[in-house]
Amino acid sequence: MRDGGQIYRQSFLEGLRPDLDLTVSQWSDMYRMLSSKASAEPGPWRTDRTPYLREIMDCMSANNTTQKVVFMAGAQLGKTEAINNVVGYMIAHAPGPALFVQPTIEMAKRLSKQRLESLINETPCLAEKIAPARSRDSGNTMFSKEYPGGILLLTGANSATGLRSAPCRWILLDEVDAFPSDVDGEGDPCALAERRASTFSRRKIILTSTPTIRDMSRIETEYLASDQRRFFVPCPHCEHKQWLQWKNLQWRDGDPKTAAYVCESCGAHIPEHFKSEMLRKGEWRATATSEDPRTVGFHLSSLYSPLGWKSWQEIVMEFLRSKNDAPLLR
């Protein structure tokens, strides 16, 4: 058995060792493991599977000057796992106090049990830092995860008490369009949560959501106040780069199986099997000037969903089923 002096010396020397200068995507590719309980594609995380997430995640890296990231996205794009990667990176590489807000307390509980538990247990470098929940005084409970250098608090946007927690450097707000407009008479829950980070000069805030109703969407408002980045991908025929829009997805004779994307430059029809190559060569471009240069915004529709996830055929089928039903179409 080692004596106290040996333990102290080892800990002291480990504290002197500089951290690797990693981005969130680099950390994820090196360490993140996906569980079969929480992912359709278990195994090592590969950012190349969803290349559009690289820049979004990297803006949340400790050495990146961005302070606020807005991600407005459709379904089946990896949004939730990207946030989980930020959580893992933060715990392992840039620890500090953090607040993770879901629309409700119940959803925060579900996230803790289904997503964060798998994230911690399946990623060895995180399991080493957070004691098992079953251990007495482990600091690992349903709504708080203690680790060296910080603590992750989970709450719902419907709880003013949870949003009034201690100052936090990391603020993660998920599905903000489902947040109430006012919480317990104390105002907007996003503003309450973001206020927790106001004393940190190197704060990191991320807001994500699928948008709801145009002109009434919280994530849309946040996106419009950003630099409004869109993901431009090249046409495999003429190499013209463009961001994918619903109006250019076409099909023949009402048959979703014929769905293809029409290039806005050369007019060629692009079958979906070209999508992987297009995503790999894609790039984010700002289309506006942000009110705050430290705030960046990303918009991505489900048309970008990787092969094997949500296909263009499925998107067309959903549209055809709902086009004559206003609530469904909305």
CSV table of C-alpha atoms in Angstrom, one decimal:
chain,number,residue,atom,x,y,z
A,1,MET,CA,0.0,0.0,0.0
A,2,ARG,CA,1.2,3.5,-0.8
A,3,ASP,CA,1.6,6.0,2.0
A,4,GLY,CA,0.1,9.5,2.1
A,5,GLY,CA,3.3,11.1,0.9
A,6,GLN,CA,3.4,9.0,-2.2
A,7,ILE,CA,-0.2,9.8,-3.0
A,8,TYR,CA,0.4,13.5,-2.4
A,9,ARG,CA,3.5,13.5,-4.7
A,10,GLN,CA,1.8,11.7,-7.5
A,11,SER,CA,-1.3,14.0,-7.3
A,12,PHE,CA,1.0,17.1,-7.2
A,13,LEU,CA,2.9,16.0,-10.3
A,14,GLU,CA,-0.3,15.1,-12.2
A,15,GLY,CA,-1.5,18.6,-11.4
A,16,LEU,CA,1.6,20.1,-12.9
A,17,ARG,CA,1.2,18.2,-16.2
A,18,PRO,CA,-0.4,20.5,-18.8
A,19,ASP,CA,-3.7,19.4,-20.4
A,20,LEU,CA,-3.7,18.3,-24.0
A,21,ASP,CA,-5.0,21.1,-26.2
A,22,LEU,CA,-8.1,19.2,-27.4
A,23,THR,CA,-11.3,20.4,-29.1
A,24,VAL,CA,-14.6,18.8,-28.3
A,25,SER,CA,-14.6,16.8,-31.5
A,26,GLN,CA,-11.0,15.6,-30.9
A,27,TRP,CA,-11.8,14.5,-27.4
A,28,SER,CA,-15.0,12.7,-28.6
A,29,ASP,CA,-13.1,10.9,-31.4
A,30,MET,CA,-10.5,9.8,-28.8
A,31,TYR,CA,-12.6,8.8,-25.9
A,32,ARG,CA,-16.4,8.8,-26.4
A,33,MET,CA,-18.1,5.5,-26.5
A,34,LEU,CA,-21.7,5.0,-27.6
A,35,SER,CA,-23.9,2.5,-25.7
A,36,SER,CA,-26.3,0.1,-27.3
A,37,LYS,CA,-28.8,1.3,-24.8
A,38,ALA,CA,-28.8,4.9,-26.0
A,39,SER,CA,-27.6,4.7,-29.6
A,40,ALA,CA,-28.6,2.9,-32.8
A,41,GLU,CA,-24.9,2.8,-33.7
A,42,PRO,CA,-23.0,1.7,-30.6
A,43,GLY,CA,-19.2,1.8,-30.4
A,44,PRO,CA,-16.6,4.5,-30.7
A,45,TRP,CA,-17.9,8.0,-31.6
A,46,ARG,CA,-16.9,9.1,-35.1
A,47,THR,CA,-17.3,12.8,-35.9
A,48,ASP,CA,-16.9,11.9,-39.6
A,49,ARG,CA,-20.3,10.2,-39.5
A,50,THR,CA,-21.9,13.7,-38.9
A,51,PRO,CA,-19.2,16.1,-40.1
A,52,TYR,CA,-21.5,19.1,-39.8
A,53,LEU,CA,-21.3,18.7,-36.0
A,54,ARG,CA,-17.5,19.3,-35.8
A,55,GLU,CA,-17.6,23.1,-36.0
A,56,ILE,CA,-20.6,23.3,-33.7
A,57,MET,CA,-18.9,21.2,-31.0
A,58,ASP,CA,-15.6,22.8,-31.4
A,59,CYS,CA,-17.0,26.3,-30.8
A,60,MET,CA,-17.7,24.9,-27.3
A,61,SER,CA,-14.0,24.0,-26.8
A,62,ALA,CA,-12.2,25.7,-23.8
A,63,ASN,CA,-9.8,27.6,-26.0
A,64,ASN,CA,-12.3,28.8,-28.6
A,65,THR,CA,-13.3,32.5,-28.1
A,66,THR,CA,-17.0,31.8,-28.8
A,67,GLN,CA,-19.2,32.3,-25.7
A,68,LYS,CA,-22.6,31.3,-27.0
A,69,VAL,CA,-23.6,28.7,-29.5
A,70,VAL,CA,-27.2,28.5,-31.0
A,71,PHE,CA,-28.1,25.3,-32.8
A,72,MET,CA,-31.5,25.3,-34.6
A,73,ALA,CA,-31.9,21.8,-36.1
A,74,GLY,CA,-34.3,19.2,-37.4
A,75,ALA,CA,-34.7,15.6,-36.3
A,76,GLN,CA,-32.2,12.8,-36.7
A,77,LEU,CA,-29.1,15.0,-36.9
A,78,GLY,CA,-27.2,13.9,-33.7
A,79,LYS,CA,-28.0,17.1,-31.8
A,80,THR,CA,-28.4,15.4,-28.4
A,81,GLU,CA,-25.2,13.4,-28.7
A,82,ALA,CA,-23.3,16.5,-29.6
A,83,ILE,CA,-24.4,18.1,-26.3
A,84,ASN,CA,-23.4,14.9,-24.5
A,85,ASN,CA,-20.0,15.2,-26.1
A,86,VAL,CA,-19.7,18.7,-24.7
A,87,VAL,CA,-20.6,17.4,-21.3
A,88,GLY,CA,-18.0,14.6,-21.5
A,89,TYR,CA,-15.4,17.0,-22.7
A,90,MET,CA,-16.2,19.4,-19.9
A,91,ILE,CA,-15.9,16.8,-17.2
A,92,ALA,CA,-12.7,15.2,-18.5
A,93,HIS,CA,-10.9,18.1,-20.0
A,94,ALA,CA,-12.2,21.5,-18.8
A,95,PRO,CA,-14.0,20.9,-15.5
A,96,GLY,CA,-16.1,23.6,-13.9
A,97,PRO,CA,-19.6,24.2,-12.5
A,98,ALA,CA,-22.3,23.4,-15.1
A,99,LEU,CA,-26.0,23.6,-15.5
A,100,PHE,CA,-27.9,21.4,-17.9
A,101,VAL,CA,-31.6,22.5,-18.5
A,102,GLN,CA,-34.3,20.4,-20.0
A,103,PRO,CA,-37.9,21.6,-20.7
A,104,THR,CA,-39.2,19.9,-17.5
A,105,ILE,CA,-38.0,18.2,-14.4
A,106,GLU,CA,-39.3,14.9,-15.6
A,107,MET,CA,-37.3,15.2,-18.9
A,108,ALA,CA,-34.2,16.1,-16.9
A,109,LYS,CA,-34.7,12.9,-14.9
A,110,ARG,CA,-35.1,10.9,-18.1
A,111,LEU,CA,-31.9,12.5,-19.6
A,112,SER,CA,-30.0,11.6,-16.4
A,113,LYS,CA,-31.1,8.0,-16.4
A,114,GLN,CA,-31.0,7.2,-20.1
A,115,ARG,CA,-28.3,9.4,-21.6
A,116,LEU,CA,-25.9,10.7,-19.0
A,117,GLU,CA,-25.7,7.4,-17.1
A,118,SER,CA,-24.7,5.7,-20.4
A,119,LEU,CA,-22.3,8.5,-21.3
A,120,ILE,CA,-20.4,8.1,-18.0
A,121,ASN,CA,-20.5,4.3,-17.7
A,122,GLU,CA,-19.5,3.6,-21.3
A,123,THR,CA,-16.7,6.2,-21.4
A,124,PRO,CA,-13.8,4.9,-19.2
A,125,CYS,CA,-12.2,8.3,-18.6
A,126,LEU,CA,-15.5,9.7,-17.3
A,127,ALA,CA,-16.3,6.6,-15.1
A,128,GLU,CA,-12.9,7.2,-13.4
A,129,LYS,CA,-14.0,10.7,-12.4
A,130,ILE,CA,-17.6,10.1,-11.2
A,131,ALA,CA,-18.3,7.5,-8.6
A,132,PRO,CA,-21.1,5.0,-9.2
A,133,ALA,CA,-24.5,6.3,-8.1
A,134,ARG,CA,-25.0,3.4,-5.8
A,135,SER,CA,-22.0,4.4,-3.6
A,136,ARG,CA,-22.7,6.2,-0.4
A,137,ASP,CA,-21.8,9.9,-0.5
A,138,SER,CA,-20.7,9.4,-4.2
A,139,GLY,CA,-21.8,12.9,-5.3
A,140,ASN,CA,-23.6,11.1,-8.1
A,141,THR,CA,-27.4,11.6,-7.9
A,142,MET,CA,-30.2,12.0,-10.3
A,143,PHE,CA,-29.8,15.8,-10.6
A,144,SER,CA,-26.2,16.3,-9.8
A,145,LYS,CA,-22.9,14.8,-10.9
A,146,GLU,CA,-19.7,15.7,-8.9
A,147,TYR,CA,-16.3,15.4,-10.5
A,148,PRO,CA,-12.8,16.8,-9.8
A,149,GLY,CA,-13.0,20.5,-10.4
A,150,GLY,CA,-16.8,20.9,-10.7
A,151,ILE,CA,-20.3,19.7,-10.6
A,152,LEU,CA,-23.0,19.2,-13.2
A,153,LEU,CA,-26.5,20.2,-12.1
A,154,LEU,CA,-29.6,19.1,-14.0
A,155,THR,CA,-33.0,20.8,-13.8
A,156,GLY,CA,-36.1,21.6,-15.7
A,157,ALA,CA,-37.0,25.0,-17.3
A,158,ASN,CA,-40.3,24.8,-15.2
A,159,SER,CA,-38.3,25.1,-12.0
A,160,ALA,CA,-37.3,28.6,-10.9
A,161,THR,CA,-35.5,27.1,-7.9
A,162,GLY,CA,-33.3,25.0,-10.2
A,163,LEU,CA,-32.5,27.9,-12.5
A,164,ARG,CA,-31.4,30.0,-9.4
A,165,SER,CA,-28.6,27.6,-8.7
A,166,ALA,CA,-25.0,28.6,-8.0
A,167,PRO,CA,-22.9,30.4,-10.6
A,168,CYS,CA,-22.0,28.1,-13.5
A,169,ARG,CA,-19.4,28.4,-16.2
A,170,TRP,CA,-21.1,25.9,-18.5
A,171,ILE,CA,-24.8,26.4,-19.4
A,172,LEU,CA,-26.5,23.8,-21.6
A,173,LEU,CA,-30.1,24.5,-22.7
A,174,ASP,CA,-31.8,21.7,-24.7
A,175,GLU,CA,-35.0,22.0,-26.7
A,176,VAL,CA,-35.6,25.6,-25.7
A,177,ASP,CA,-38.7,25.9,-27.8
A,178,ALA,CA,-40.4,23.6,-25.3
A,179,PHE,CA,-39.5,25.9,-22.4
A,180,PRO,CA,-42.3,27.9,-20.8
A,181,SER,CA,-42.3,31.6,-21.6
A,182,ASP,CA,-42.3,32.5,-17.9
A,183,VAL,CA,-41.3,30.4,-14.9
A,184,ASP,CA,-43.0,31.0,-11.6
A,185,GLY,CA,-43.4,34.7,-12.4
A,186,GLU,CA,-39.6,35.2,-12.5
A,187,GLY,CA,-39.2,35.7,-16.3
A,188,ASP,CA,-37.8,33.8,-19.2
A,189,PRO,CA,-36.0,30.5,-18.1
A,190,CYS,CA,-33.3,31.0,-20.7
A,191,ALA,CA,-32.4,34.4,-19.4
A,192,LEU,CA,-32.5,33.1,-15.8
A,193,ALA,CA,-30.1,30.2,-16.7
A,194,GLU,CA,-27.7,32.3,-18.7
A,195,ARG,CA,-27.5,34.8,-15.8
A,196,ARG,CA,-25.8,32.0,-13.8
A,197,ALA,CA,-22.7,32.4,-16.1
A,198,SER,CA,-22.5,36.2,-16.1
A,199,THR,CA,-19.5,36.3,-13.7
A,200,PHE,CA,-17.4,33.9,-15.8
A,201,SER,CA,-15.3,35.7,-18.5
A,202,ARG,CA,-14.7,32.3,-20.3
A,203,ARG,CA,-18.3,31.2,-20.0
A,204,LYS,CA,-19.7,28.6,-22.5
A,205,ILE,CA,-23.5,28.6,-23.3
A,206,ILE,CA,-25.2,26.4,-25.9
A,207,LEU,CA,-28.9,26.6,-26.8
A,208,THR,CA,-30.4,23.8,-29.1
A,209,SER,CA,-33.9,23.1,-30.3
A,210,THR,CA,-36.0,21.9,-33.1
A,211,PRO,CA,-38.0,25.1,-34.2
A,212,THR,CA,-41.7,25.2,-33.7
A,213,ILE,CA,-43.8,28.0,-35.2
A,214,ARG,CA,-42.2,30.7,-37.3
A,215,ASP,CA,-42.0,34.1,-35.6
A,216,MET,CA,-42.9,32.5,-32.3
A,217,SER,CA,-39.9,30.3,-31.9
A,218,ARG,CA,-37.3,31.0,-29.2
A,219,ILE,CA,-34.5,29.2,-31.0
A,220,GLU,CA,-35.4,31.1,-34.2
A,221,THR,CA,-35.1,34.4,-32.4
A,222,GLU,CA,-31.7,33.4,-31.0
A,223,TYR,CA,-30.5,32.2,-34.4
A,224,LEU,CA,-31.6,35.5,-36.1
A,225,ALA,CA,-29.5,37.4,-33.6
A,226,SER,CA,-26.4,35.3,-34.5
A,227,ASP,CA,-24.2,35.2,-37.6
A,228,GLN,CA,-26.7,32.7,-39.1
A,229,ARG,CA,-24.4,30.0,-40.4
A,230,ARG,CA,-25.6,27.4,-42.9
A,231,PHE,CA,-23.9,24.2,-44.1
A,232,PHE,CA,-22.9,24.5,-47.8
A,233,VAL,CA,-22.4,21.2,-49.6
A,234,PRO,CA,-21.1,20.7,-53.2
A,235,CYS,CA,-23.1,19.4,-56.1
A,236,PRO,CA,-21.4,16.1,-57.2
A,237,HIS,CA,-21.9,17.2,-60.8
A,238,CYS,CA,-20.8,20.8,-61.0
A,239,GLU,CA,-19.2,21.3,-57.5
A,240,HIS,CA,-21.3,24.4,-56.8
A,241,LYS,CA,-21.7,24.7,-53.1
A,242,GLN,CA,-25.2,25.4,-51.7
A,243,TRP,CA,-27.2,24.9,-48.5
A,244,LEU,CA,-30.0,22.3,-48.8
A,245,GLN,CA,-33.5,23.7,-49.0
A,246,TRP,CA,-36.9,21.9,-49.1
A,247,LYS,CA,-38.0,23.6,-52.3
A,248,ASN,CA,-35.2,21.9,-54.2
A,249,LEU,CA,-36.2,18.4,-53.1
A,250,GLN,CA,-38.3,16.9,-55.9
A,251,TRP,CA,-40.0,13.6,-56.7
A,252,ARG,CA,-41.9,12.1,-59.6
A,253,ASP,CA,-45.6,11.0,-59.9
A,254,GLY,CA,-46.2,11.3,-56.2
A,255,ASP,CA,-43.6,8.6,-55.5
A,256,PRO,CA,-41.3,9.3,-52.5
A,257,LYS,CA,-38.9,6.6,-53.7
A,258,THR,CA,-37.9,8.9,-56.6
A,259,ALA,CA,-36.9,11.8,-54.2
A,260,ALA,CA,-33.7,13.6,-55.3
A,261,TYR,CA,-32.2,17.0,-54.8
A,262,VAL,CA,-32.0,19.5,-57.7
A,263,CYS,CA,-28.9,21.5,-57.9
A,264,GLU,CA,-29.7,25.3,-57.9
A,265,SER,CA,-26.8,25.9,-60.3
A,266,CYS,CA,-26.7,23.2,-63.0
A,267,GLY,CA,-30.2,21.7,-62.4
A,268,ALA,CA,-28.9,18.2,-62.2
A,269,HIS,CA,-30.8,15.7,-60.0
A,270,ILE,CA,-28.7,14.4,-57.1
A,271,PRO,CA,-29.7,11.0,-55.7
A,272,GLU,CA,-29.3,10.6,-52.0
A,273,HIS,CA,-26.4,8.1,-52.2
A,274,PHE,CA,-24.2,11.2,-52.9
A,275,LYS,CA,-25.0,12.7,-49.6
A,276,SER,CA,-22.1,11.2,-47.6
A,277,GLU,CA,-19.6,12.7,-50.0
A,278,MET,CA,-21.4,16.0,-50.0
A,279,LEU,CA,-21.4,16.2,-46.2
A,280,ARG,CA,-17.7,15.3,-46.0
A,281,LYS,CA,-16.9,18.2,-48.3
A,282,GLY,CA,-19.3,20.6,-46.7
A,283,GLU,CA,-18.5,23.8,-44.9
A,284,TRP,CA,-20.2,26.3,-42.6
A,285,ARG,CA,-20.6,29.8,-43.9
A,286,ALA,CA,-22.0,32.8,-42.0
A,287,THR,CA,-24.8,34.5,-43.8
A,288,ALA,CA,-25.2,37.5,-41.5
A,289,THR,CA,-23.3,39.6,-39.0
A,290,SER,CA,-23.9,38.7,-35.3
A,291,GLU,CA,-25.0,41.4,-32.9
A,292,ASP,CA,-22.3,39.9,-30.6
A,293,PRO,CA,-19.2,38.5,-32.3
A,294,ARG,CA,-18.9,36.0,-29.5
A,295,THR,CA,-22.3,34.4,-30.4
A,296,VAL,CA,-22.5,32.0,-33.4
A,297,GLY,CA,-25.6,30.3,-34.8
A,298,PHE,CA,-26.1,27.2,-36.9
A,299,HIS,CA,-29.1,26.1,-38.8
A,300,LEU,CA,-29.5,22.5,-40.2
A,301,SER,CA,-32.6,20.8,-41.6
A,302,SER,CA,-33.3,17.1,-41.6
A,303,LEU,CA,-32.3,17.0,-45.3
A,304,TYR,CA,-28.7,16.7,-44.0
A,305,SER,CA,-29.4,13.6,-41.9
A,306,PRO,CA,-26.7,11.0,-42.7
A,307,LEU,CA,-27.5,7.9,-44.8
A,308,GLY,CA,-29.1,5.2,-42.7
A,309,TRP,CA,-30.9,7.8,-40.4
A,310,LYS,CA,-33.7,9.9,-41.8
A,311,SER,CA,-33.9,9.6,-45.6
A,312,TRP,CA,-35.2,12.0,-48.2
A,313,GLN,CA,-37.8,9.3,-49.0
A,314,GLU,CA,-39.1,9.4,-45.4
A,315,ILE,CA,-39.2,13.2,-45.3
A,316,VAL,CA,-41.3,13.2,-48.5
A,317,MET,CA,-43.6,10.5,-47.1
A,318,GLU,CA,-44.1,12.6,-43.9
A,319,PHE,CA,-45.0,15.6,-46.1
A,320,LEU,CA,-47.5,13.8,-48.3
A,321,ARG,CA,-49.2,12.4,-45.2
A,322,SER,CA,-49.5,15.8,-43.6
A,323,LYS,CA,-49.9,18.3,-46.5
A,324,ASN,CA,-53.7,18.4,-46.1
A,325,ASP,CA,-53.7,18.5,-42.3
A,326,ALA,CA,-52.6,22.0,-41.0
A,327,PRO,CA,-51.6,20.9,-37.5
A,328,LEU,CA,-49.5,17.9,-38.9
A,329,LEU,CA,-48.0,20.1,-41.6
A,330,ARG,CA,-47.0,22.7,-39.0
